[in-house]
Amino acid sequence: DIQMTQSPSSLSASVGDRVTITCRASQSISNYLNWYQQKPGKAPKLLIYFASTLYSGVPSRFSGSGSGTEFTLTINKLQPDDFATYYCQQSYSVPPDTFGQGTKLEIK
Amino acid sequence: EVQLVESGGGLVQPGESLRLSCAASGFTFSDYWMHWVRQAPGKGLVWVSRINPDGSIIDYADSVKGRFTISRDNADKTLYLQMNSLRSEDTAVYYCITLVGVRAFNIWGQGTMVTVSS
């Protein structure tokens, strides 16, 4: 199974900051990397698929990059609504679809 | 509106069984793969099982293989997860998910909580 590792596990930032979350795969997954946002008590929401394609309705301050084994999610000009937990997920070699352990983004 | 609504969660004792349901609407259910993903309290997302559109291809995570059974009724637009021999480590919110138009989980239900405890 492909292992997904996110860093950091948590980070604190302020409204207006730019933040970057990294996701590493245990082997190459081409561009088959997806990013999700989850708020407490809610189901995750798809933000980015195929490493860099913004899902419908997702604000343009979110962006993704990377290929192979290393990927990043960047959020520009953080908004209060962006404080949540973010997960990466590989869809290259399934099953199983594997997720990173999550990155909790908190308000500084 | 595309929607998935799970039901059937609850509190059970170790060793008991539970059947989860997921009612789909707003899309052609019989055209899409369906998945279950779970999330233990305070933990991350873990894929559980998947089934193809006609039910002929089924896969499970190793942790549930032999205990859980996924199935679907395309006429009723409903996905099921039969969970037997439940263990405390199965305690989680269970999400029903599908992929519509993209190779990613873009349609999620609201989740149903399963608690296994004596």
JSON list of N, CA, C and O in Angstrom, two decimals, chain B residues 75-117:
[
{"chain": "B", "resi": 75, "resn": "ALA", "atom": "N", "xyz": [-31.74, -0.32, -7.94]},
{"chain": "B", "resi": 75, "resn": "ALA", "atom": "CA", "xyz": [-33.15, 0.05, -8.15]},
{"chain": "B", "resi": 75, "resn": "ALA", "atom": "C", "xyz": [-33.60, 1.01, -7.05]},
{"chain": "B", "resi": 75, "resn": "ALA", "atom": "O", "xyz": [-34.35, 1.97, -7.32]},
{"chain": "B", "resi": 76, "resn": "ASP", "atom": "N", "xyz": [-33.12, 0.77, -5.82]},
{"chain": "B", "resi": 76, "resn": "ASP", "atom": "CA", "xyz": [-33.48, 1.64, -4.70]},
{"chain": "B", "resi": 76, "resn": "ASP", "atom": "C", "xyz": [-32.48, 2.77, -4.48]},
{"chain": "B", "resi": 76, "resn": "ASP", "atom": "O", "xyz": [-32.65, 3.57, -3.56]},
{"chain": "B", "resi": 77, "resn": "LYS", "atom": "N", "xyz": [-31.40, 2.78, -5.29]},
{"chain": "B", "resi": 77, "resn": "LYS", "atom": "CA", "xyz": [-30.36, 3.81, -5.16]},
{"chain": "B", "resi": 77, "resn": "LYS", "atom": "C", "xyz": [-29.80, 3.85, -3.74]},
{"chain": "B", "resi": 77, "resn": "LYS", "atom": "O", "xyz": [-29.65, 4.92, -3.13]},
{"chain": "B", "resi": 78, "resn": "THR", "atom": "N", "xyz": [-29.48, 2.68, -3.24]},
{"chain": "B", "resi": 78, "resn": "THR", "atom": "CA", "xyz": [-29.00, 2.58, -1.86]},
{"chain": "B", "resi": 78, "resn": "THR", "atom": "C", "xyz": [-27.75, 1.73, -1.77]},
{"chain": "B", "resi": 78, "resn": "THR", "atom": "O", "xyz": [-27.67, 0.67, -2.40]},
{"chain": "B", "resi": 79, "resn": "LEU", "atom": "N", "xyz": [-26.80, 2.20, -0.98]},
{"chain": "B", "resi": 79, "resn": "LEU", "atom": "CA", "xyz": [-25.57, 1.48, -0.68]},
{"chain": "B", "resi": 79, "resn": "LEU", "atom": "C", "xyz": [-25.67, 0.95, 0.74]},
{"chain": "B", "resi": 79, "resn": "LEU", "atom": "O", "xyz": [-26.25, 1.62, 1.61]},
{"chain": "B", "resi": 80, "resn": "TYR", "atom": "N", "xyz": [-25.09, -0.22, 0.98]},
{"chain": "B", "resi": 80, "resn": "TYR", "atom": "CA", "xyz": [-25.13, -0.82, 2.31]},
{"chain": "B", "resi": 80, "resn": "TYR", "atom": "C", "xyz": [-23.74, -1.20, 2.78]},
{"chain": "B", "resi": 80, "resn": "TYR", "atom": "O", "xyz": [-22.83, -1.44, 1.98]},
{"chain": "B", "resi": 81, "resn": "LEU", "atom": "N", "xyz": [-23.60, -1.26, 4.10]},
{"chain": "B", "resi": 81, "resn": "LEU", "atom": "CA", "xyz": [-22.41, -1.84, 4.71]},
{"chain": "B", "resi": 81, "resn": "LEU", "atom": "C", "xyz": [-22.88, -2.69, 5.88]},
{"chain": "B", "resi": 81, "resn": "LEU", "atom": "O", "xyz": [-23.33, -2.16, 6.90]},
{"chain": "B", "resi": 82, "resn": "GLN", "atom": "N", "xyz": [-22.79, -4.01, 5.70]},
{"chain": "B", "resi": 82, "resn": "GLN", "atom": "CA", "xyz": [-23.11, -4.94, 6.77]},
{"chain": "B", "resi": 82, "resn": "GLN", "atom": "C", "xyz": [-21.86, -5.16, 7.59]},
{"chain": "B", "resi": 82, "resn": "GLN", "atom": "O", "xyz": [-20.84, -5.60, 7.05]},
{"chain": "B", "resi": 83, "resn": "MET", "atom": "N", "xyz": [-21.93, -4.84, 8.86]},
{"chain": "B", "resi": 83, "resn": "MET", "atom": "CA", "xyz": [-20.76, -4.93, 9.74]},
{"chain": "B", "resi": 83, "resn": "MET", "atom": "C", "xyz": [-21.03, -5.99, 10.81]},
{"chain": "B", "resi": 83, "resn": "MET", "atom": "O", "xyz": [-21.94, -5.83, 11.62]},
{"chain": "B", "resi": 84, "resn": "ASN", "atom": "N", "xyz": [-20.26, -7.06, 10.77]},
{"chain": "B", "resi": 84, "resn": "ASN", "atom": "CA", "xyz": [-20.40, -8.14, 11.74]},
{"chain": "B", "resi": 84, "resn": "ASN", "atom": "C", "xyz": [-19.18, -8.21, 12.64]},
{"chain": "B", "resi": 84, "resn": "ASN", "atom": "O", "xyz": [-18.13, -7.64, 12.33]},
{"chain": "B", "resi": 85, "resn": "SER", "atom": "N", "xyz": [-19.31, -8.91, 13.73]},
{"chain": "B", "resi": 85, "resn": "SER", "atom": "CA", "xyz": [-18.20, -9.11, 14.67]},
{"chain": "B", "resi": 85, "resn": "SER", "atom": "C", "xyz": [-17.50, -7.79, 14.99]},
{"chain": "B", "resi": 85, "resn": "SER", "atom": "O", "xyz": [-16.28, -7.67, 14.91]},
{"chain": "B", "resi": 86, "resn": "LEU", "atom": "N", "xyz": [-18.29, -6.81, 15.34]},
{"chain": "B", "resi": 86, "resn": "LEU", "atom": "CA", "xyz": [-17.75, -5.48, 15.56]},
{"chain": "B", "resi": 86, "resn": "LEU", "atom": "C", "xyz": [-16.81, -5.44, 16.75]},
{"chain": "B", "resi": 86, "resn": "LEU", "atom": "O", "xyz": [-16.99, -6.15, 17.75]},
{"chain": "B", "resi": 87, "resn": "ARG", "atom": "N", "xyz": [-15.78, -4.60, 16.62]},
{"chain": "B", "resi": 87, "resn": "ARG", "atom": "CA", "xyz": [-14.76, -4.44, 17.65]},
{"chain": "B", "resi": 87, "resn": "ARG", "atom": "C", "xyz": [-14.73, -2.98, 18.09]},
{"chain": "B", "resi": 87, "resn": "ARG", "atom": "O", "xyz": [-15.20, -2.09, 17.37]},
{"chain": "B", "resi": 88, "resn": "SER", "atom": "N", "xyz": [-14.11, -2.73, 19.21]},
{"chain": "B", "resi": 88, "resn": "SER", "atom": "CA", "xyz": [-14.03, -1.35, 19.71]},
{"chain": "B", "resi": 88, "resn": "SER", "atom": "C", "xyz": [-13.31, -0.46, 18.70]},
{"chain": "B", "resi": 88, "resn": "SER", "atom": "O", "xyz": [-13.64, 0.73, 18.56]},
{"chain": "B", "resi": 89, "resn": "GLU", "atom": "N", "xyz": [-12.35, -1.03, 17.99]},
{"chain": "B", "resi": 89, "resn": "GLU", "atom": "CA", "xyz": [-11.59, -0.23, 17.03]},
{"chain": "B", "resi": 89, "resn": "GLU", "atom": "C", "xyz": [-12.38, 0.12, 15.77]},
{"chain": "B", "resi": 89, "resn": "GLU", "atom": "O", "xyz": [-11.90, 0.87, 14.92]},
{"chain": "B", "resi": 90, "resn": "ASP", "atom": "N", "xyz": [-13.60, -0.42, 15.65]},
{"chain": "B", "resi": 90, "resn": "ASP", "atom": "CA", "xyz": [-14.47, -0.03, 14.53]},
{"chain": "B", "resi": 90, "resn": "ASP", "atom": "C", "xyz": [-15.27, 1.23, 14.86]},
{"chain": "B", "resi": 90, "resn": "ASP", "atom": "O", "xyz": [-15.99, 1.74, 14.00]},
{"chain": "B", "resi": 91, "resn": "THR", "atom": "N", "xyz": [-15.15, 1.69, 16.09]},
{"chain": "B", "resi": 91, "resn": "THR", "atom": "CA", "xyz": [-15.85, 2.92, 16.48]},
{"chain": "B", "resi": 91, "resn": "THR", "atom": "C", "xyz": [-15.37, 4.08, 15.62]},
{"chain": "B", "resi": 91, "resn": "THR", "atom": "O", "xyz": [-14.18, 4.39, 15.57]},
{"chain": "B", "resi": 92, "resn": "ALA", "atom": "N", "xyz": [-16.31, 4.71, 14.92]},
{"chain": "B", "resi": 92, "resn": "ALA", "atom": "CA", "xyz": [-15.95, 5.77, 13.98]},
{"chain": "B", "resi": 92, "resn": "ALA", "atom": "C", "xyz": [-17.21, 6.38, 13.37]},
{"chain": "B", "resi": 92, "resn": "ALA", "atom": "O", "xyz": [-18.30, 5.82, 13.49]},
{"chain": "B", "resi": 93, "resn": "VAL", "atom": "N", "xyz": [-17.01, 7.50, 12.72]},
{"chain": "B", "resi": 93, "resn": "VAL", "atom": "CA", "xyz": [-18.03, 8.02, 11.81]},
{"chain": "B", "resi": 93, "resn": "VAL", "atom": "C", "xyz": [-17.79, 7.37, 10.46]},
{"chain": "B", "resi": 93, "resn": "VAL", "atom": "O", "xyz": [-16.64, 7.34, 9.97]},
{"chain": "B", "resi": 94, "resn": "TYR", "atom": "N", "xyz": [-18.83, 6.84, 9.88]},
{"chain": "B", "resi": 94, "resn": "TYR", "atom": "CA", "xyz": [-18.73, 6.17, 8.59]},
{"chain": "B", "resi": 94, "resn": "TYR", "atom": "C", "xyz": [-19.37, 7.06, 7.52]},
{"chain": "B", "resi": 94, "resn": "TYR", "atom": "O", "xyz": [-20.52, 7.48, 7.64]},
{"chain": "B", "resi": 95, "resn": "TYR", "atom": "N", "xyz": [-18.57, 7.34, 6.50]},
{"chain": "B", "resi": 95, "resn": "TYR", "atom": "CA", "xyz": [-19.02, 8.19, 5.40]},
{"chain": "B", "resi": 95, "resn": "TYR", "atom": "C", "xyz": [-19.23, 7.35, 4.14]},
{"chain": "B", "resi": 95, "resn": "TYR", "atom": "O", "xyz": [-18.39, 6.51, 3.79]},
{"chain": "B", "resi": 96, "resn": "CYS", "atom": "N", "xyz": [-20.30, 7.62, 3.47]},
{"chain": "B", "resi": 96, "resn": "CYS", "atom": "CA", "xyz": [-20.61, 7.08, 2.16]},
{"chain": "B", "resi": 96, "resn": "CYS", "atom": "C", "xyz": [-20.14, 8.12, 1.13]},
{"chain": "B", "resi": 96, "resn": "CYS", "atom": "O", "xyz": [-20.39, 9.33, 1.31]},
{"chain": "B", "resi": 97, "resn": "ILE", "atom": "N", "xyz": [-19.45, 7.66, 0.09]},
{"chain": "B", "resi": 97, "resn": "ILE", "atom": "CA", "xyz": [-18.81, 8.59, -0.82]},
{"chain": "B", "resi": 97, "resn": "ILE", "atom": "C", "xyz": [-18.91, 8.08, -2.25]},
{"chain": "B", "resi": 97, "resn": "ILE", "atom": "O", "xyz": [-18.92, 6.87, -2.49]},
{"chain": "B", "resi": 98, "resn": "THR", "atom": "N", "xyz": [-18.94, 9.01, -3.20]},
{"chain": "B", "resi": 98, "resn": "THR", "atom": "CA", "xyz": [-18.81, 8.61, -4.58]},
{"chain": "B", "resi": 98, "resn": "THR", "atom": "C", "xyz": [-17.94, 9.61, -5.34]},
{"chain": "B", "resi": 98, "resn": "THR", "atom": "O", "xyz": [-17.60, 10.67, -4.82]},
{"chain": "B", "resi": 99, "resn": "LEU", "atom": "N", "xyz": [-17.57, 9.21, -6.53]},
{"chain": "B", "resi": 99, "resn": "LEU", "atom": "CA", "xyz": [-16.73, 10.03, -7.40]},
{"chain": "B", "resi": 99, "resn": "LEU", "atom": "C", "xyz": [-17.56, 10.31, -8.65]},
{"chain": "B", "resi": 99, "resn": "LEU", "atom": "O", "xyz": [-17.86, 9.39, -9.40]},
{"chain": "B", "resi": 100, "resn": "VAL", "atom": "N", "xyz": [-17.93, 11.56, -8.85]},
{"chain": "B", "resi": 100, "resn": "VAL", "atom": "CA", "xyz": [-18.74, 11.93, -10.01]},
{"chain": "B", "resi": 100, "resn": "VAL", "atom": "C", "xyz": [-17.95, 12.91, -10.85]},
{"chain": "B", "resi": 100, "resn": "VAL", "atom": "O", "xyz": [-17.73, 14.05, -10.45]},
{"chain": "B", "resi": 101, "resn": "GLY", "atom": "N", "xyz": [-17.47, 12.43, -11.97]},
{"chain": "B", "resi": 101, "resn": "GLY", "atom": "CA", "xyz": [-16.80, 13.32, -12.92]},
{"chain": "B", "resi": 101, "resn": "GLY", "atom": "C", "xyz": [-15.33, 13.56, -12.67]},
{"chain": "B", "resi": 101, "resn": "GLY", "atom": "O", "xyz": [-14.65, 14.13, -13.52]},
{"chain": "B", "resi": 102, "resn": "VAL", "atom": "N", "xyz": [-14.84, 13.15, -11.52]},
{"chain": "B", "resi": 102, "resn": "VAL", "atom": "CA", "xyz": [-13.42, 13.33, -11.20]},
{"chain": "B", "resi": 102, "resn": "VAL", "atom": "C", "xyz": [-12.92, 12.09, -10.50]},
{"chain": "B", "resi": 102, "resn": "VAL", "atom": "O", "xyz": [-13.69, 11.32, -9.93]},
{"chain": "B", "resi": 103, "resn": "ARG", "atom": "N", "xyz": [-11.58, 11.91, -10.52]},
{"chain": "B", "resi": 103, "resn": "ARG", "atom": "CA", "xyz": [-10.98, 10.75, -9.85]},
{"chain": "B", "resi": 103, "resn": "ARG", "atom": "C", "xyz": [-10.60, 11.17, -8.43]},
{"chain": "B", "resi": 103, "resn": "ARG", "atom": "O", "xyz": [-9.43, 11.17, -8.05]},
{"chain": "B", "resi": 104, "resn": "ALA", "atom": "N", "xyz": [-11.63, 11.59, -7.72]},
{"chain": "B", "resi": 104, "resn": "ALA", "atom": "CA", "xyz": [-11.46, 12.02, -6.32]},
{"chain": "B", "resi": 104, "resn": "ALA", "atom": "C", "xyz": [-12.81, 11.93, -5.65]},
{"chain": "B", "resi": 104, "resn": "ALA", "atom": "O", "xyz": [-13.85, 11.92, -6.30]},
{"chain": "B", "resi": 105, "resn": "PHE", "atom": "N", "xyz": [-12.79, 11.89, -4.31]},
{"chain": "B", "resi": 105, "resn": "PHE", "atom": "CA", "xyz": [-14.03, 11.77, -3.55]},
{"chain": "B", "resi": 105, "resn": "PHE", "atom": "C", "xyz": [-14.71, 13.13, -3.47]},
{"chain": "B", "resi": 105, "resn": "PHE", "atom": "O", "xyz": [-14.43, 13.92, -2.56]},
{"chain": "B", "resi": 106, "resn": "ASN", "atom": "N", "xyz": [-15.60, 13.42, -4.40]},
{"chain": "B", "resi": 106, "resn": "ASN", "atom": "CA", "xyz": [-16.20, 14.75, -4.42]},
{"chain": "B", "resi": 106, "resn": "ASN", "atom": "C", "xyz": [-17.61, 14.81, -3.86]},
{"chain": "B", "resi": 106, "resn": "ASN", "atom": "O", "xyz": [-18.12, 15.91, -3.64]},
{"chain": "B", "resi": 107, "resn": "ILE", "atom": "N", "xyz": [-18.23, 13.66, -3.63]},
{"chain": "B", "resi": 107, "resn": "ILE", "atom": "CA", "xyz": [-19.56, 13.64, -3.06]},
{"chain": "B", "resi": 107, "resn": "ILE", "atom": "C", "xyz": [-19.53, 12.81, -1.78]},
{"chain": "B", "resi": 107, "resn": "ILE", "atom": "O", "xyz": [-19.27, 11.62, -1.84]},
{"chain": "B", "resi": 108, "resn": "TRP", "atom": "N", "xyz": [-19.79, 13.45, -0.65]},
{"chain": "B", "resi": 108, "resn": "TRP", "atom": "CA", "xyz": [-19.75, 12.80, 0.67]},
{"chain": "B", "resi": 108, "resn": "TRP", "atom": "C", "xyz": [-21.13, 12.90, 1.33]},
{"chain": "B", "resi": 108, "resn": "TRP", "atom": "O", "xyz": [-21.80, 13.92, 1.22]},
{"chain": "B", "resi": 109, "resn": "GLY", "atom": "N", "xyz": [-21.48, 11.85, 2.05]},
{"chain": "B", "resi": 109, "resn": "GLY", "atom": "CA", "xyz": [-22.63, 11.95, 2.93]},
{"chain": "B", "resi": 109, "resn": "GLY", "atom": "C", "xyz": [-22.24, 12.70, 4.19]},
{"chain": "B", "resi": 109, "resn": "GLY", "atom": "O", "xyz": [-21.08, 13.08, 4.37]},
{"chain": "B", "resi": 110, "resn": "GLN", "atom": "N", "xyz": [-23.21, 12.87, 5.07]},
{"chain": "B", "resi": 110, "resn": "GLN", "atom": "CA", "xyz": [-22.95, 13.61, 6.31]},
{"chain": "B", "resi": 110, "resn": "GLN", "atom": "C", "xyz": [-22.29, 12.72, 7.37]},
{"chain": "B", "resi": 110, "resn": "GLN", "atom": "O", "xyz": [-21.79, 13.24, 8.38]},
{"chain": "B", "resi": 111, "resn": "GLY", "atom": "N", "xyz": [-22.30, 11.43, 7.15]},
{"chain": "B", "resi": 111, "resn": "GLY", "atom": "CA", "xyz": [-21.69, 10.50, 8.09]},
{"chain": "B", "resi": 111, "resn": "GLY", "atom": "C", "xyz": [-22.69, 9.95, 9.10]},
{"chain": "B", "resi": 111, "resn": "GLY", "atom": "O", "xyz": [-23.67, 10.61, 9.45]},
{"chain": "B", "resi": 112, "resn": "THR", "atom": "N", "xyz": [-22.42, 8.74, 9.57]},
{"chain": "B", "resi": 112, "resn": "THR", "atom": "CA", "xyz": [-23.22, 8.13, 10.63]},
{"chain": "B", "resi": 112, "resn": "THR", "atom": "C", "xyz": [-22.26, 7.53, 11.65]},
{"chain": "B", "resi": 112, "resn": "THR", "atom": "O", "xyz": [-21.28, 6.87, 11.28]},
{"chain": "B", "resi": 113, "resn": "MET", "atom": "N", "xyz": [-22.54, 7.77, 12.93]},
{"chain": "B", "resi": 113, "resn": "MET", "atom": "CA", "xyz": [-21.62, 7.36, 13.99]},
{"chain": "B", "resi": 113, "resn": "MET", "atom": "C", "xyz": [-21.91, 5.93, 14.43]},
{"chain": "B", "resi": 113, "resn": "MET", "atom": "O", "xyz": [-23.07, 5.58, 14.74]},
{"chain": "B", "resi": 114, "resn": "VAL", "atom": "N", "xyz": [-20.87, 5.14, 14.50]},
{"chain": "B", "resi": 114, "resn": "VAL", "atom": "CA", "xyz": [-20.95, 3.78, 15.02]},
{"chain": "B", "resi": 114, "resn": "VAL", "atom": "C", "xyz": [-20.06, 3.71, 16.26]},
{"chain": "B", "resi": 114, "resn": "VAL", "atom": "O", "xyz": [-18.88, 4.04, 16.20]},
{"chain": "B", "resi": 115, "resn": "THR", "atom": "N", "xyz": [-20.66, 3.30, 17.37]},
{"chain": "B", "resi": 115, "resn": "THR", "atom": "CA", "xyz": [-19.91, 3.17, 18.62]},
{"chain": "B", "resi": 115, "resn": "THR", "atom": "C", "xyz": [-20.00, 1.72, 19.08]},
{"chain": "B", "resi": 115, "resn": "THR", "atom": "O", "xyz": [-21.10, 1.18, 19.24]},
{"chain": "B", "resi": 116, "resn": "VAL", "atom": "N", "xyz": [-18.84, 1.12, 19.26]},
{"chain": "B", "resi": 116, "resn": "VAL", "atom": "CA", "xyz": [-18.77, -0.27, 19.73]},
{"chain": "B", "resi": 116, "resn": "VAL", "atom": "C", "xyz": [-18.18, -0.25, 21.13]},
{"chain": "B", "resi": 116, "resn": "VAL", "atom": "O", "xyz": [-17.00, 0.04, 21.32]},
{"chain": "B", "resi": 117, "resn": "SER", "atom": "N", "xyz": [-19.01, -0.55, 22.08]},
{"chain": "B", "resi": 117, "resn": "SER", "atom": "CA", "xyz": [-18.58, -0.46, 23.48]},
{"chain": "B", "resi": 117, "resn": "SER", "atom": "C", "xyz": [-19.46, -1.32, 24.36]},
{"chain": "B", "resi": 117, "resn": "SER", "atom": "O", "xyz": [-20.67, -1.43, 24.12]}
]
